Amino acid sequence: MIIQSPFLAVVESINEALDTKQKRPSSRFISGGTEVIADQNLGLLEPEGYISLRRIKELHTIEPKSDGLYIGAGVVVAQLLDDKAMAQVILLKKAARAFGTRQVRNRATVGGNIASGLPDRTLLPCLLALEATVHLQSAKGKRSLPIKDFLIEPGKTAISKDEILTGTTVPYVKGFQEYYMVGPRNAQFFVTACLALVVDEANKNVRLGLGNAGPTAMRAKEAEEYANNAIDWKKQTVDETIAIKFGEIAAENCSPVSDAAASAAYRRHAIKVMSKRILLRAFERKQ
Amino acid sequence: MSTDERIDYTLKINGKPYKVENAFYSENLLHVLRYRLGLTGTKYGCEHGQCGACTVHIDGKAVCSCMELAACAVGCEITTIEGYNNQDGTLNRLQESFVKHAALQCGYCTPGFIMSAAKFIEENPNCTEDQVREGMDGNLCRCTGYNRIIEAIKEAAEVRK
Ligand SMILES: Cc1cc2nc3c(=O)[nH]c(=O)nc-3n(C[C@H](O)[C@H](O)[C@H](O)COP(=O)(O)OP(=O)(O)OC[C@H]3O[C@@H](n4cnc5c(N)ncnc54)[C@H](O)[C@@H]3O)c2cc1C
Ligand code: FES
Ligand code: FES
């Protein structure tokens, strides 16, 4: 352990982190701190002790495995941009470019992004579209669950107080992958709305993840189902009327909020337009 | 707050050890640099990661000191603008380029821009103008309108080649 004081522990292994958490249940895990310390500075949270996970080396690996690319919770977003292995999951690399700022990307972790469970987080719609698995560990043992079961409501996830998120496994999917967002500006701000499309060529289906379009990041199931039937998989084509309908169905079935950044109607409109464009883009290359 | 919440530690800043005593565990690095150690070159802007005025290098990465728990930087190499400056008071290439292009007015954002740009140029020696614009996405300036800053950084990158 690098620091072991009553309110701050800087640990070097998962076991040390879990041990410390058991002894001090009110302490909060902190990785990059780009959410926690920013909130602390703004007075949005009153710290009751921190357990810093940053020095846990075993959380920092990106490793190609047979069932997909394993990405440790401590991997920072800058690594998603730079690591060679990310070429196998191009969606996360693309989304990483649209994430925060250079300084933020050097610190913000994949684990912190997933664990926050907030609907506007960049990686969540991507991981939903890729059907990633989330790995958790507590003193009692390990468990893994699909990201869709992990996200419960805004800021609430399936993680329990004594668990650490250790990483995620992202299946390799052959086919088009892209991330679109709208926001006040490209950098620095949270997305107003975003989406991620994955075309699974092997299984002939499309998967659309939506961000900030409902209480949690979500899949646009109805739109997917429509597209899966409407797409001419043999010719690999989509005409514009199908794409328009795809966007309309995605927009009808999401439930965005109105807030200071945008109205619900604007978000719905953004989802409609972006869904249409991303589907056309996915298939235009083939024509 | 209880005395339990205070800790002592040593930070390595610009190659020198700095003792921090009786500090709250929750203090961020920006606060410790400016108000405990008197290193006021690092600027306090938004305190939530948006303006980049507080940019420092930690173990070779440009990060916002306002979102860094100071005590978590124990054992790391921290460089602030004071350490980046030429120690004889002269300006280095990047700083000269800022002067030449009048890339500052009030100057409040400048230390953050310099620290951020220095790393950007190091990591992207053959950058294009578009890359400079994208690469400086973590710093805000309320005065210059950015073009002069981008020009200054671009020229400094070219001269370095
Ligand atoms: C200027 C700025 C811009 C930003 N832009 C974006 C953006 O474009 N997109 C985006 O999605 N987010 C953005 N963010 C938010 C934030 O940077 C990200 O969500 C980031 O991924 C959080 O990771 P972190 O490691 O910094 O989390 P931390 O602040 O360390 O932690 C966040 C939460 O996760 C928990 N946690 C962290 N790691 C673990 C773990 N391993 N196990 C269990 N719980 C854990 C913490 O207890 C805390 O509740 C931005 C933030 C700032 C300040
Ligand atoms: S003060 Fe740190 S980014 Fe603004
Ligand atoms: S010169 Fe005044 S904020 Fe940039």
Tab-separated table of N, CA and C in Angstrom, chain A residues 91-157:
chain	number	residue	atom	x	y	z
A	91	LEU	N	-14.968	0.658	-32.606
A	91	LEU	CA	-15.995	1.557	-32.064
A	91	LEU	C	-15.480	2.311	-30.838
A	92	LEU	N	-14.817	1.612	-29.931
A	92	LEU	CA	-14.353	2.273	-28.705
A	92	LEU	C	-13.258	3.280	-29.018
A	93	LYS	N	-12.459	2.957	-30.010
A	93	LYS	CA	-11.409	3.893	-30.421
A	93	LYS	C	-12.037	5.175	-30.990
A	94	LYS	N	-13.066	4.998	-31.796
A	94	LYS	CA	-13.738	6.171	-32.366
A	94	LYS	C	-14.411	7.006	-31.280
A	95	ALA	N	-15.091	6.314	-30.365
A	95	ALA	CA	-15.792	7.040	-29.308
A	95	ALA	C	-14.795	7.763	-28.403
A	96	ALA	N	-13.622	7.150	-28.205
A	96	ALA	CA	-12.621	7.754	-27.317
A	96	ALA	C	-12.179	9.118	-27.840
A	97	ARG	N	-12.181	9.259	-29.160
A	97	ARG	CA	-11.753	10.532	-29.738
A	97	ARG	C	-12.741	11.647	-29.387
A	98	ALA	N	-13.994	11.255	-29.172
A	98	ALA	CA	-15.023	12.257	-28.877
A	98	ALA	C	-15.222	12.434	-27.369
A	99	PHE	N	-14.281	11.972	-26.591
A	99	PHE	CA	-14.445	11.904	-25.138
A	99	PHE	C	-13.658	13.022	-24.456
A	100	GLY	N	-14.343	13.852	-23.695
A	100	GLY	CA	-13.688	14.823	-22.815
A	100	GLY	C	-12.649	15.681	-23.499
A	101	THR	N	-11.504	15.814	-22.853
A	101	THR	CA	-10.395	16.604	-23.380
A	101	THR	C	-9.133	15.764	-23.277
A	102	ARG	N	-8.021	16.250	-23.849
A	102	ARG	CA	-6.793	15.470	-23.769
A	102	ARG	C	-6.398	15.203	-22.320
A	103	GLN	N	-6.498	16.230	-21.484
A	103	GLN	CA	-6.141	16.044	-20.080
A	103	GLN	C	-7.080	15.034	-19.415
A	104	VAL	N	-8.362	15.152	-19.702
A	104	VAL	CA	-9.345	14.224	-19.108
A	104	VAL	C	-9.081	12.799	-19.600
A	105	ARG	N	-8.797	12.637	-20.888
A	105	ARG	CA	-8.565	11.289	-21.437
A	105	ARG	C	-7.338	10.619	-20.818
A	106	ASN	N	-6.377	11.438	-20.364
A	106	ASN	CA	-5.204	10.869	-19.703
A	106	ASN	C	-5.525	10.305	-18.329
A	107	ARG	N	-6.679	10.634	-17.780
A	107	ARG	CA	-7.023	10.215	-16.424
A	107	ARG	C	-8.296	9.384	-16.339
A	108	ALA	N	-9.298	9.739	-17.138
A	108	ALA	CA	-10.616	9.087	-17.053
A	108	ALA	C	-10.476	7.606	-17.383
A	109	THR	N	-10.992	6.746	-16.525
A	109	THR	CA	-10.853	5.314	-16.761
A	109	THR	C	-12.132	4.713	-17.356
A	110	VAL	N	-11.942	3.575	-17.971
A	110	VAL	CA	-13.061	2.804	-18.502
A	110	VAL	C	-13.960	2.368	-17.334
A	111	GLY	N	-13.322	1.925	-16.242
A	111	GLY	CA	-14.086	1.469	-15.076
A	111	GLY	C	-14.937	2.577	-14.484
A	112	GLY	N	-14.357	3.753	-14.346
A	112	GLY	CA	-15.101	4.887	-13.786
A	112	GLY	C	-16.263	5.280	-14.682
A	113	ASN	N	-16.077	5.142	-15.978
A	113	ASN	CA	-17.133	5.488	-16.922
A	113	ASN	C	-18.299	4.519	-16.803
A	114	ILE	N	-17.981	3.246	-16.697
A	114	ILE	CA	-19.036	2.226	-16.610
A	114	ILE	C	-19.718	2.293	-15.243
A	115	ALA	N	-18.880	2.419	-14.189
A	115	ALA	CA	-19.419	2.353	-12.829
A	115	ALA	C	-20.357	3.516	-12.520
A	116	SER	N	-20.153	4.668	-13.170
A	116	SER	CA	-21.024	5.813	-12.893
A	116	SER	C	-22.465	5.486	-13.304
A	117	GLY	N	-22.616	4.714	-14.367
A	117	GLY	CA	-23.956	4.301	-14.793
A	117	GLY	C	-24.832	5.437	-15.297
A	118	LEU	N	-24.261	6.612	-15.528
A	118	LEU	CA	-25.086	7.744	-15.945
A	118	LEU	C	-25.430	7.648	-17.437
A	119	PRO	N	-26.603	8.172	-17.822
A	119	PRO	CA	-27.061	7.970	-19.195
A	119	PRO	C	-26.223	8.682	-20.252
A	120	ASP	N	-25.456	9.723	-19.837
A	120	ASP	CA	-24.711	10.495	-20.841
A	120	ASP	C	-23.280	10.012	-21.023
A	121	ARG	N	-22.912	8.902	-20.427
A	121	ARG	CA	-21.524	8.458	-20.520
A	121	ARG	C	-21.225	7.867	-21.903
A	122	THR	N	-20.108	8.281	-22.457
A	122	THR	CA	-19.762	7.955	-23.837
A	122	THR	C	-19.660	6.455	-24.116
A	123	LEU	N	-19.021	5.722	-23.191
A	123	LEU	CA	-18.717	4.327	-23.522
A	123	LEU	C	-19.933	3.403	-23.412
A	124	LEU	N	-20.947	3.822	-22.637
A	124	LEU	CA	-22.044	2.887	-22.351
A	124	LEU	C	-22.865	2.474	-23.585
A	125	PRO	N	-23.327	3.404	-24.430
A	125	PRO	CA	-24.054	2.944	-25.612
A	125	PRO	C	-23.187	2.070	-26.528
A	126	CYS	N	-21.868	2.340	-26.524
A	126	CYS	CA	-20.961	1.532	-27.355
A	126	CYS	C	-20.888	0.112	-26.806
A	127	LEU	N	-20.709	0.004	-25.501
A	127	LEU	CA	-20.595	-1.325	-24.898
A	127	LEU	C	-21.903	-2.095	-25.023
A	128	LEU	N	-23.030	-1.374	-24.994
A	128	LEU	CA	-24.327	-2.037	-25.192
A	128	LEU	C	-24.421	-2.600	-26.610
A	129	ALA	N	-24.028	-1.787	-27.593
A	129	ALA	CA	-24.124	-2.238	-28.984
A	129	ALA	C	-23.155	-3.386	-29.256
A	130	LEU	N	-22.053	-3.411	-28.521
A	130	LEU	CA	-21.068	-4.485	-28.712
A	130	LEU	C	-21.393	-5.718	-27.860
A	131	GLU	N	-22.419	-5.599	-27.010
A	131	GLU	CA	-22.826	-6.666	-26.081
A	131	GLU	C	-21.661	-7.121	-25.215
A	132	ALA	N	-21.067	-6.145	-24.551
A	132	ALA	CA	-19.925	-6.405	-23.679
A	132	ALA	C	-20.378	-7.025	-22.356
A	133	THR	N	-19.424	-7.647	-21.695
A	133	THR	CA	-19.663	-8.234	-20.376
A	133	THR	C	-18.859	-7.439	-19.348
A	134	VAL	N	-19.447	-7.235	-18.181
A	134	VAL	CA	-18.785	-6.480	-17.120
A	134	VAL	C	-18.349	-7.448	-16.024
A	135	HIS	N	-17.122	-7.297	-15.543
A	135	HIS	CA	-16.606	-8.197	-14.511
A	135	HIS	C	-16.495	-7.482	-13.165
A	136	LEU	N	-17.024	-8.136	-12.134
A	136	LEU	CA	-17.027	-7.549	-10.794
A	136	LEU	C	-16.355	-8.503	-9.823
A	137	GLN	N	-15.795	-7.935	-8.764
A	137	GLN	CA	-15.145	-8.782	-7.756
A	137	GLN	C	-15.369	-8.200	-6.364
A	138	SER	N	-15.684	-9.078	-5.412
A	138	SER	CA	-15.775	-8.665	-4.013
A	138	SER	C	-15.011	-9.692	-3.186
A	139	ALA	N	-14.990	-9.491	-1.874
A	139	ALA	CA	-14.303	-10.444	-1.006
A	139	ALA	C	-14.937	-11.828	-1.140
A	140	LYS	N	-16.226	-11.852	-1.528
A	140	LYS	CA	-16.946	-13.131	-1.651
A	140	LYS	C	-16.622	-13.862	-2.947
A	141	GLY	N	-16.135	-13.158	-3.948
A	141	GLY	CA	-15.809	-13.834	-5.209
A	141	GLY	C	-16.018	-12.934	-6.414
A	142	LYS	N	-15.983	-13.594	-7.593
A	142	LYS	CA	-16.111	-12.825	-8.830
A	142	LYS	C	-17.451	-13.118	-9.485
A	143	ARG	N	-17.951	-12.176	-10.255
A	143	ARG	CA	-19.109	-12.465	-11.119
A	143	ARG	C	-19.019	-11.587	-12.364
A	144	SER	N	-19.700	-12.051	-13.418
A	144	SER	CA	-19.707	-11.312	-14.673
A	144	SER	C	-21.145	-11.203	-15.142
A	145	LEU	N	-21.493	-10.062	-15.709
A	145	LEU	CA	-22.853	-9.946	-16.236
A	145	LEU	C	-22.870	-9.064	-17.483
A	146	PRO	N	-23.879	-9.270	-18.354
A	146	PRO	CA	-23.967	-8.435	-19.555
A	146	PRO	C	-24.192	-6.983	-19.163
A	147	ILE	N	-23.592	-6.083	-19.924
A	147	ILE	CA	-23.719	-4.663	-19.606
A	147	ILE	C	-25.183	-4.230	-19.523
A	148	LYS	N	-26.074	-4.854	-20.306
A	148	LYS	CA	-27.486	-4.446	-20.274
A	148	LYS	C	-28.124	-4.737	-18.908
A	149	ASP	N	-27.648	-5.771	-18.229
A	149	ASP	CA	-28.190	-6.073	-16.895
A	149	ASP	C	-27.487	-5.265	-15.815
A	150	PHE	N	-26.365	-4.665	-16.177
A	150	PHE	CA	-25.584	-3.890	-15.217
A	150	PHE	C	-26.204	-2.516	-14.978
A	151	LEU	N	-26.770	-1.933	-16.058
A	151	LEU	CA	-27.342	-0.583	-15.975
A	151	LEU	C	-28.779	-0.687	-15.488
A	152	ILE	N	-29.090	-0.071	-14.351
A	152	ILE	CA	-30.428	-0.226	-13.784
A	152	ILE	C	-31.242	1.060	-13.899
A	153	GLU	N	-30.773	2.138	-13.304
A	153	GLU	CA	-31.414	3.445	-13.481
A	153	GLU	C	-30.338	4.514	-13.400
A	154	PRO	N	-30.698	5.806	-13.615
A	154	PRO	CA	-29.639	6.811	-13.698
A	154	PRO	C	-28.703	6.735	-12.487
A	155	GLY	N	-27.463	6.481	-12.716
A	155	GLY	CA	-26.487	6.436	-11.629
A	155	GLY	C	-26.572	5.172	-10.775
A	156	LYS	N	-27.541	4.292	-11.048
A	156	LYS	CA	-27.647	3.072	-10.253
A	156	LYS	C	-27.325	1.868	-11.135
A	157	THR	N	-26.366	1.081	-10.651
A	157	THR	CA	-25.954	-0.092	-11.417
A	157	THR	C	-26.057	-1.332	-10.535
